[in-house]
């Protein structure tokens, strides 16, 4: 708990430096004061998350940073292909869409961080949009029929498991 | 030096095109059948305004516009969350 | 020399961003129901804003300001899918029916009745 708060303080202080872009001592002290104020008001939100593995900030190291870059690269590819797909459909005068809603099971039941990451990645893949969740199921809106097959062919859950070293059990 | 001036005009023209885009989004904001359609339109207009602020910052050479753009993005997110929460609490 | 090299990256990136913003606007105006509109706006906003902010980060000489621009790009990268998800979840929970291709003629009446319900 204390370790998490200290890492959060350092992280927010770094953010303050990026936004201020100056290193004189007055700015440094004001930044520390503001960061402590923010922590004081928001400590309520992660008090109960002590046993949750999903708070990734707790042990930030170089290896984990590398994983985040890998994830960023994966989602960048997905975004570009999704945009090209949407652009083709929007600019086509016949408007070739056939929407449908499908219920999908998510493998990350216990890890809320990876659950969120997976759902966000689904929203950014071509022709898919996450609507709602219900336990370990999510409702996904598909823009056309062929996207249902392409989502299962992409195997995003396996890729995210590989990136973050989670084994299904 | 010449390149700098040309880039300035390029930024201005791109900002104008984006503003024209935002005006087109106002059509959806006015005719949109439900509140949520209007929220989508407001959201996309907000993102465009953010980008226009960044481009105008480079046209004028005033870099503090970028901070305003940052706050605009944060507000854009909070507005959407608040209105969605309100609509869900109110029922239909 | 360096600035010419930088500009040859900056200009295409901004043009790509504007193109995808236009695609997002056209999608917002053309698509028949709210879920499809969210499809268009979420994806096109993310790539368009990301491309233009990356271009400005390359154009900027000051390291801190270009870091700030990257920060805004990451903010948009995370909040754009979240906003799409929030709005579509609200639409689903308030009972908006998704558009079906077969019921193309019924759709107009349905939309009008929804308009009256949601605005009254």
Tab-separated table of C-alpha atoms in Angstrom:
chain	number	residue	atom	x	y	z
A	1	UNK	CA	0.000	0.000	0.000
A	2	UNK	CA	2.663	2.488	1.072
A	3	UNK	CA	4.880	1.407	-1.815
A	4	UNK	CA	2.066	2.010	-4.266
A	5	UNK	CA	1.490	5.505	-2.875
A	6	UNK	CA	5.182	6.384	-3.104
A	7	UNK	CA	5.371	5.199	-6.705
A	8	UNK	CA	2.194	7.142	-7.498
A	9	UNK	CA	3.707	10.284	-5.936
A	10	UNK	CA	6.848	9.926	-8.066
A	11	UNK	CA	4.795	9.277	-11.202
A	12	UNK	CA	2.569	12.308	-10.667
A	13	UNK	CA	5.562	14.476	-9.846
A	14	UNK	CA	7.169	13.442	-13.135
A	15	UNK	CA	3.920	14.412	-14.882
A	16	UNK	CA	4.101	17.826	-13.156
A	17	UNK	CA	7.625	18.339	-14.505
A	18	UNK	CA	6.542	17.459	-18.016
A	19	UNK	CA	3.701	19.973	-17.792
A	20	UNK	CA	5.735	22.748	-16.123
A	21	UNK	CA	9.029	22.203	-18.012
A	22	UNK	CA	10.989	24.124	-15.355
A	23	UNK	CA	13.236	22.960	-12.520
A	24	UNK	CA	13.415	25.872	-10.081
A	25	UNK	CA	12.868	24.971	-6.393
A	26	UNK	CA	9.609	26.904	-5.958
A	27	UNK	CA	7.936	24.993	-8.793
A	28	UNK	CA	9.340	21.764	-7.300
A	29	UNK	CA	7.783	22.437	-3.871
A	30	UNK	CA	4.443	23.583	-5.292
A	31	UNK	CA	4.383	20.421	-7.409
A	32	UNK	CA	4.969	18.220	-4.369
A	33	UNK	CA	2.181	20.017	-2.497
A	34	UNK	CA	-0.273	19.586	-5.373
A	35	UNK	CA	0.646	15.912	-5.787
A	36	UNK	CA	0.092	15.247	-2.068
A	37	UNK	CA	-3.263	17.013	-2.238
A	38	UNK	CA	-4.318	14.844	-5.186
A	39	UNK	CA	-3.181	11.682	-3.381
A	40	UNK	CA	-5.082	12.745	-0.244
A	41	UNK	CA	-8.315	13.118	-2.176
A	42	UNK	CA	-7.920	9.980	-4.284
A	43	UNK	CA	-6.492	7.471	-1.780
A	44	UNK	CA	-10.070	6.429	-1.085
A	45	UNK	CA	-10.341	4.898	-4.539
A	46	UNK	CA	-7.523	2.378	-4.285
A	47	UNK	CA	-7.707	1.556	-0.589
A	48	UNK	CA	-9.553	-1.696	-1.233
A	49	UNK	CA	-7.383	-2.789	-4.109
A	50	UNK	CA	-4.610	-4.052	-1.890
A	51	UNK	CA	-4.875	-7.696	-2.970
A	52	UNK	CA	-5.822	-6.969	-6.559
A	53	UNK	CA	-3.049	-7.939	-8.942
A	54	UNK	CA	-4.368	-5.557	-11.534
A	55	UNK	CA	-2.749	-2.386	-10.172
A	56	UNK	CA	0.150	-2.472	-12.550
A	57	UNK	CA	1.878	0.614	-11.156
A	58	UNK	CA	2.829	-1.268	-7.986
A	59	UNK	CA	5.932	-2.861	-9.484
A	60	UNK	CA	6.980	-0.794	-12.436
A	61	UNK	CA	10.238	-2.002	-13.952
A	62	UNK	CA	11.992	-2.068	-17.282
A	63	UNK	CA	10.533	-5.437	-18.287
A	64	UNK	CA	6.990	-4.236	-17.740
A	65	UNK	CA	7.659	-1.039	-19.672
A	66	UNK	CA	8.813	-3.184	-22.602
A	67	UNK	CA	5.530	-5.099	-22.451
A	68	UNK	CA	3.601	-1.840	-22.642
A	69	UNK	CA	5.538	-0.827	-25.732
A	70	UNK	CA	4.754	-4.200	-27.311
A	71	UNK	CA	1.073	-3.689	-26.529
A	72	UNK	CA	1.210	-0.201	-28.019
A	73	UNK	CA	2.698	-1.595	-31.211
A	74	UNK	CA	0.007	-4.284	-31.417
A	75	UNK	CA	-2.801	-1.776	-30.964
A	76	UNK	CA	-1.209	0.643	-33.438
A	77	UNK	CA	-1.431	-2.013	-36.171
A	78	UNK	CA	-5.052	-2.686	-35.195
A	79	UNK	CA	-5.945	1.024	-35.295
A	80	UNK	CA	-4.477	1.564	-38.749
A	81	UNK	CA	-6.222	-1.463	-40.262
A	82	UNK	CA	-9.489	-0.493	-38.528
A	83	UNK	CA	-9.308	3.025	-39.940
A	84	UNK	CA	-8.680	1.815	-43.468
A	85	UNK	CA	-11.601	-0.601	-43.145
A	86	UNK	CA	-13.973	2.069	-41.807
A	87	UNK	CA	-12.858	4.553	-44.463
A	88	UNK	CA	-13.571	2.026	-47.225
A	89	UNK	CA	-17.068	1.391	-45.872
A	90	UNK	CA	-17.899	5.059	-45.265
A	91	UNK	CA	-16.762	6.295	-48.671
A	92	UNK	CA	-18.433	3.438	-50.571
A	93	UNK	CA	-21.694	4.816	-52.053
A	94	UNK	CA	-23.546	1.516	-51.397
A	95	UNK	CA	-22.711	1.623	-47.662
A	96	UNK	CA	-21.892	-2.106	-47.271
A	97	UNK	CA	-22.765	-2.665	-43.602
A	98	UNK	CA	-24.847	-5.349	-41.862
A	99	UNK	CA	-24.710	-4.760	-38.108
A	100	UNK	CA	-25.145	-7.507	-35.533
A	101	UNK	CA	-24.549	-7.986	-31.798
A	102	UNK	CA	-22.673	-11.035	-30.464
A	103	UNK	CA	-22.006	-12.215	-26.895
A	104	UNK	CA	-18.362	-13.107	-26.308
A	105	UNK	CA	-16.589	-14.715	-23.338
A	106	UNK	CA	-13.523	-12.923	-21.964
A	107	UNK	CA	-10.676	-15.036	-20.543
A	108	UNK	CA	-9.472	-12.386	-18.039
A	109	UNK	CA	-12.034	-12.872	-15.297
A	110	UNK	CA	-9.889	-11.997	-12.276
A	111	UNK	CA	-7.612	-9.353	-13.716
A	112	UNK	CA	-9.592	-6.168	-14.161
A	113	UNK	CA	-6.676	-4.295	-15.736
A	114	UNK	CA	-6.222	-6.818	-18.551
A	115	UNK	CA	-10.022	-7.010	-18.924
A	116	UNK	CA	-10.137	-3.270	-19.593
A	117	UNK	CA	-7.148	-3.452	-21.915
A	118	UNK	CA	-8.712	-6.316	-23.889
A	119	UNK	CA	-12.036	-4.509	-24.207
A	120	UNK	CA	-10.327	-1.317	-25.369
A	121	UNK	CA	-8.342	-3.289	-27.941
A	122	UNK	CA	-11.559	-4.875	-29.225
A	123	UNK	CA	-13.040	-1.409	-29.709
A	124	UNK	CA	-10.035	-0.445	-31.814
A	125	UNK	CA	-10.020	-3.550	-34.061
A	126	UNK	CA	-11.755	-3.332	-37.457
A	127	UNK	CA	-15.536	-3.300	-37.296
A	128	UNK	CA	-15.993	-4.116	-33.620
A	129	UNK	CA	-17.357	-2.067	-30.712
A	130	UNK	CA	-17.824	-3.219	-27.140
A	131	UNK	CA	-21.280	-2.364	-25.844
A	132	UNK	CA	-21.800	-3.807	-22.362
A	133	UNK	CA	-20.435	-6.367	-19.933
A	134	UNK	CA	-22.172	-8.942	-17.803
A	135	UNK	CA	-19.912	-10.948	-15.493
A	136	UNK	CA	-17.305	-12.502	-17.782
A	137	UNK	CA	-19.267	-11.921	-20.976
A	138	UNK	CA	-19.190	-8.858	-23.167
A	139	UNK	CA	-21.561	-7.745	-25.906
A	140	UNK	CA	-19.788	-6.782	-29.106
A	141	UNK	CA	-21.348	-4.848	-31.969
A	142	UNK	CA	-20.091	-5.885	-35.407
A	143	UNK	CA	-20.315	-3.593	-38.393
A	144	UNK	CA	-20.477	-6.419	-40.974
A	145	UNK	CA	-20.612	-10.209	-40.990
A	146	UNK	CA	-17.027	-10.802	-42.061
A	147	UNK	CA	-15.708	-9.002	-38.984
A	148	UNK	CA	-16.961	-11.800	-36.705
A	149	UNK	CA	-14.594	-14.257	-38.370
A	150	UNK	CA	-11.739	-11.785	-38.567
A	151	UNK	CA	-11.952	-11.091	-34.819
A	152	UNK	CA	-11.616	-14.778	-33.966
A	153	UNK	CA	-8.785	-15.121	-36.480
A	154	UNK	CA	-6.824	-12.299	-34.868
A	155	UNK	CA	-6.683	-14.076	-31.474
A	156	UNK	CA	-6.246	-10.883	-29.500
A	157	UNK	CA	-6.694	-12.626	-26.134
A	158	UNK	CA	-3.795	-14.992	-26.854
A	159	UNK	CA	-1.615	-12.101	-27.997
A	160	UNK	CA	-2.350	-10.090	-24.837
A	161	UNK	CA	-1.690	-13.189	-22.701
A	162	UNK	CA	1.616	-13.658	-24.467
A	163	UNK	CA	2.597	-10.024	-23.991
A	164	UNK	CA	1.727	-9.890	-20.286
A	165	UNK	CA	2.831	-13.471	-19.416
A	166	UNK	CA	-0.541	-14.657	-18.143
A	167	UNK	CA	-1.363	-18.348	-18.447
A	168	UNK	CA	-4.982	-19.451	-18.794
A	169	UNK	CA	-6.202	-21.759	-16.054
B	1	UNK	CA	13.180	31.104	-43.163
B	2	UNK	CA	10.928	30.844	-46.185
B	3	UNK	CA	9.997	27.306	-45.176
B	4	UNK	CA	8.864	28.544	-41.762
B	5	UNK	CA	6.424	31.010	-43.242
B	6	UNK	CA	5.024	28.418	-45.616
B	7	UNK	CA	4.544	25.961	-42.759
B	8	UNK	CA	2.625	28.653	-40.848
B	9	UNK	CA	0.178	29.056	-43.720
B	10	UNK	CA	-0.115	25.284	-44.038
B	11	UNK	CA	-1.057	25.009	-40.361
B	12	UNK	CA	-3.637	27.771	-40.759
B	13	UNK	CA	-5.229	26.087	-43.781
B	14	UNK	CA	-5.366	22.717	-42.013
B	15	UNK	CA	-7.007	24.372	-38.994
B	16	UNK	CA	-9.582	25.956	-41.316
B	17	UNK	CA	-10.378	22.608	-42.942
B	18	UNK	CA	-10.850	21.056	-39.510
B	19	UNK	CA	-13.154	23.904	-38.475
B	20	UNK	CA	-15.217	23.350	-41.630
B	21	UNK	CA	-15.397	19.690	-40.588
B	22	UNK	CA	-16.646	20.727	-37.172
B	23	UNK	CA	-19.361	22.841	-38.801
B	24	UNK	CA	-20.472	19.738	-40.737
B	25	UNK	CA	-20.646	17.872	-37.415
B	26	UNK	CA	-23.075	20.558	-36.217
B	27	UNK	CA	-25.617	19.127	-38.717
B	28	UNK	CA	-25.665	15.904	-36.703
B	29	UNK	CA	-25.783	17.942	-33.503
B	30	UNK	CA	-28.957	19.689	-34.712
B	31	UNK	CA	-30.850	16.853	-36.450
B	32	UNK	CA	-29.545	13.948	-34.324
B	33	UNK	CA	-32.543	11.800	-33.333
B	34	UNK	CA	-31.534	11.221	-29.711
B	35	UNK	CA	-29.449	12.840	-26.981
B	36	UNK	CA	-26.710	10.259	-27.433
B	37	UNK	CA	-26.270	11.108	-31.121
B	38	UNK	CA	-25.767	14.690	-30.075
B	39	UNK	CA	-23.240	13.577	-27.477
B	40	UNK	CA	-21.227	11.744	-30.136
B	41	UNK	CA	-21.280	14.922	-32.229
B	42	UNK	CA	-20.176	17.083	-29.274
B	43	UNK	CA	-17.373	14.650	-28.528
B	44	UNK	CA	-16.007	14.686	-32.068
B	45	UNK	CA	-16.287	18.495	-32.196
B	46	UNK	CA	-14.306	18.657	-28.927
B	47	UNK	CA	-11.502	16.509	-30.301
B	48	UNK	CA	-11.361	18.676	-33.430
B	49	UNK	CA	-11.205	21.823	-31.307
B	50	UNK	CA	-8.269	20.350	-29.412
B	51	UNK	CA	-6.377	19.725	-32.635
B	52	UNK	CA	-7.280	23.190	-33.966
B	53	UNK	CA	-5.908	24.730	-30.746
B	54	UNK	CA	-2.611	22.887	-31.216
B	55	UNK	CA	-2.367	24.000	-34.864
B	56	UNK	CA	-3.227	27.613	-33.988
B	57	UNK	CA	-0.560	27.519	-31.263
B	58	UNK	CA	2.031	26.889	-33.967
B	59	UNK	CA	0.524	29.476	-36.298
B	60	UNK	CA	0.776	32.213	-33.649
B	61	UNK	CA	3.918	30.860	-32.017
B	62	UNK	CA	2.207	30.869	-28.610
B	63	UNK	CA	3.047	27.518	-27.046
B	64	UNK	CA	0.826	27.889	-23.991
B	65	UNK	CA	-2.215	27.121	-26.151
B	66	UNK	CA	-1.070	23.503	-25.851
B	67	UNK	CA	-1.867	23.501	-22.111
B	68	UNK	CA	-5.348	24.763	-22.921
B	69	UNK	CA	-5.684	21.949	-25.469
B	70	UNK	CA	-4.694	19.429	-22.788
B	71	UNK	CA	-7.343	20.716	-20.386
B	72	UNK	CA	-9.869	20.732	-23.221
B	73	UNK	CA	-9.234	17.019	-23.756
B	74	UNK	CA	-9.691	16.218	-20.071
B	75	UNK	CA	-12.928	18.242	-19.936
B	76	UNK	CA	-14.184	16.480	-23.059
B	77	UNK	CA	-13.859	13.146	-21.280
B	78	UNK	CA	-15.433	14.300	-18.010
B	79	UNK	CA	-18.415	15.923	-19.768
B	80	UNK	CA	-19.209	12.676	-21.582
B	81	UNK	CA	-18.967	10.589	-18.396
B	82	UNK	CA	-21.166	13.023	-16.466
B	83	UNK	CA	-23.910	13.265	-19.097
B	84	UNK	CA	-23.958	9.466	-19.598
B	85	UNK	CA	-24.274	8.947	-15.857
B	86	UNK	CA	-27.106	11.461	-15.749
B	87	UNK	CA	-28.989	9.794	-18.599
B	88	UNK	CA	-28.573	6.352	-17.027
B	89	UNK	CA	-29.775	7.558	-13.617
B	90	UNK	CA	-32.709	9.415	-15.034
B	91	UNK	CA	-33.938	6.343	-16.890
B	92	UNK	CA	-35.056	6.777	-20.422
C	1	UNK	CA	18.462	20.724	-44.250
C	2	UNK	CA	17.106	19.076	-41.108
C	3	UNK	CA	13.963	21.194	-41.237
C	4	UNK	CA	13.309	20.166	-44.846
C	5	UNK	CA	13.638	16.521	-43.807
C	6	UNK	CA	11.303	17.075	-40.833
C	7	UNK	CA	8.728	18.904	-42.966
C	8	UNK	CA	8.627	16.024	-45.441
C	9	UNK	CA	7.367	13.851	-42.556
C	10	UNK	CA	5.164	16.504	-40.923
C	11	UNK	CA	3.127	17.483	-43.993
C	12	UNK	CA	2.009	13.934	-44.993
C	13	UNK	CA	1.156	13.106	-41.373
C	14	UNK	CA	-1.084	16.180	-41.071
C	15	UNK	CA	-2.725	15.401	-44.400
C	16	UNK	CA	-3.421	11.820	-43.274
C	17	UNK	CA	-4.909	13.176	-40.040
C	18	UNK	CA	-7.202	15.582	-41.882
C	19	UNK	CA	-8.270	12.809	-44.270
C	20	UNK	CA	-9.296	10.555	-41.387
C	21	UNK	CA	-11.103	13.424	-39.642
C	22	UNK	CA	-13.108	13.977	-42.835
C	23	UNK	CA	-13.878	10.246	-42.997
C	24	UNK	CA	-15.085	10.406	-39.375
C	25	UNK	CA	-17.370	13.344	-40.155
C	26	UNK	CA	-18.808	11.668	-43.245
C	27	UNK	CA	-19.388	8.515	-41.220
C	28	UNK	CA	-21.120	10.515	-38.506
C	29	UNK	CA	-23.456	11.996	-41.105
C	30	UNK	CA	-24.040	8.899	-43.269
C	31	UNK	CA	-24.367	5.943	-40.922
C	32	UNK	CA	-27.945	4.942	-40.022
C	33	UNK	CA	-27.834	4.393	-36.253
C	34	UNK	CA	-25.867	5.428	-33.182
C	35	UNK	CA	-23.741	2.265	-32.865
C	36	UNK	CA	-22.430	2.567	-36.408
C	37	UNK	CA	-21.765	6.274	-35.884
C	38	UNK	CA	-19.696	5.458	-32.809
C	39	UNK	CA	-17.740	2.953	-34.949
C	40	UNK	CA	-16.773	5.711	-37.354
C	41	UNK	CA	-16.022	8.472	-34.851
C	42	UNK	CA	-14.035	6.420	-32.303
C	43	UNK	CA	-11.565	4.946	-34.747
C	44	UNK	CA	-11.136	7.959	-36.998
C	45	UNK	CA	-10.711	10.353	-34.072
C	46	UNK	CA	-8.001	8.214	-32.525
C	47	UNK	CA	-5.884	7.936	-35.657
C	48	UNK	CA	-6.524	11.464	-36.944
C	49	UNK	CA	-5.690	13.212	-33.686
C	50	UNK	CA	-2.764	10.862	-33.059
C	51	UNK	CA	-1.263	11.530	-36.499
C	52	UNK	CA	-1.535	15.328	-36.228
C	53	UNK	CA	-0.162	15.424	-32.663
C	54	UNK	CA	2.743	13.178	-33.659
C	55	UNK	CA	3.460	15.498	-36.593
C	56	UNK	CA	3.518	18.531	-34.291
C	57	UNK	CA	5.768	16.673	-31.826
C	58	UNK	CA	8.250	16.069	-34.666
C	59	UNK	CA	7.995	19.705	-35.812
C	60	UNK	CA	8.629	21.085	-32.296
C	61	UNK	CA	12.250	21.766	-31.285
C	62	UNK	CA	11.707	22.004	-27.516
C	63	UNK	CA	11.881	18.532	-25.970
C	64	UNK	CA	9.418	19.195	-23.126
C	65	UNK	CA	6.708	20.594	-25.357
C	66	UNK	CA	6.961	17.682	-27.740
C	67	UNK	CA	6.707	15.363	-24.712
C	68	UNK	CA	3.550	17.263	-23.745
C	69	UNK	CA	2.097	16.713	-27.226
C	70	UNK	CA	2.841	12.978	-26.975
C	71	UNK	CA	1.048	13.041	-23.605
C	72	UNK	CA	-2.054	14.553	-25.239
C	73	UNK	CA	-1.877	11.875	-27.951
C	74	UNK	CA	-1.763	9.138	-25.289
C	75	UNK	CA	-4.691	10.768	-23.487
C	76	UNK	CA	-6.764	10.633	-26.672
C	77	UNK	CA	-5.595	7.090	-27.364
C	78	UNK	CA	-6.979	5.959	-24.002
C	79	UNK	CA	-10.116	8.070	-23.709
C	80	UNK	CA	-11.492	7.720	-27.222
C	81	UNK	CA	-12.395	3.987	-26.949
C	82	UNK	CA	-13.618	4.594	-23.406
C	83	UNK	CA	-15.980	7.355	-24.549
C	84	UNK	CA	-17.283	5.148	-27.359
C	85	UNK	CA	-17.885	2.367	-24.862
C	86	UNK	CA	-19.608	4.694	-22.358
C	87	UNK	CA	-21.978	6.172	-24.938
C	88	UNK	CA	-22.827	2.816	-26.529
C	89	UNK	CA	-23.434	1.268	-23.091
C	90	UNK	CA	-25.790	4.104	-22.205
C	91	UNK	CA	-27.562	3.620	-25.532
C	92	UNK	CA	-27.952	-0.100	-24.867
C	93	UNK	CA	-29.188	0.343	-21.302
C	94	UNK	CA	-31.731	2.969	-22.296
C	95	UNK	CA	-33.047	0.501	-24.848
C	96	UNK	CA	-32.053	1.802	-28.265
C	97	UNK	CA	-32.592	-0.784	-30.950
C	98	UNK	CA	-29.740	-1.432	-33.393
C	99	UNK	CA	-30.457	-0.865	-37.044
C	100	UNK	CA	-31.075	-3.940	-39.217
C	101	UNK	CA	-30.481	-4.039	-42.928
C	102	UNK	CA	-33.660	-5.971	-43.803
C	103	UNK	CA	-35.991	-3.528	-42.090
C	104	UNK	CA	-34.904	-0.614	-44.147
C	105	UNK	CA	-38.357	0.894	-44.580
C	106	UNK	CA	-39.547	0.321	-41.016
C	107	UNK	CA	-36.418	2.076	-39.779
C	108	UNK	CA	-37.651	5.545	-40.675
C	109	UNK	CA	-40.808	5.195	-38.583
C	110	UNK	CA	-38.847	3.667	-35.739
C	111	UNK	CA	-36.433	6.545	-35.724
C	112	UNK	CA	-39.234	9.100	-35.672
C	113	UNK	CA	-40.927	7.411	-32.736
C	114	UNK	CA	-37.610	7.288	-30.879
C	115	UNK	CA	-37.171	10.957	-31.562
C	116	UNK	CA	-40.484	11.758	-29.919
C	117	UNK	CA	-39.763	9.526	-26.935
C	118	UNK	CA	-36.337	10.801	-26.183
C	119	UNK	CA	-37.160	14.453	-26.584
C	120	UNK	CA	-40.398	14.566	-24.613
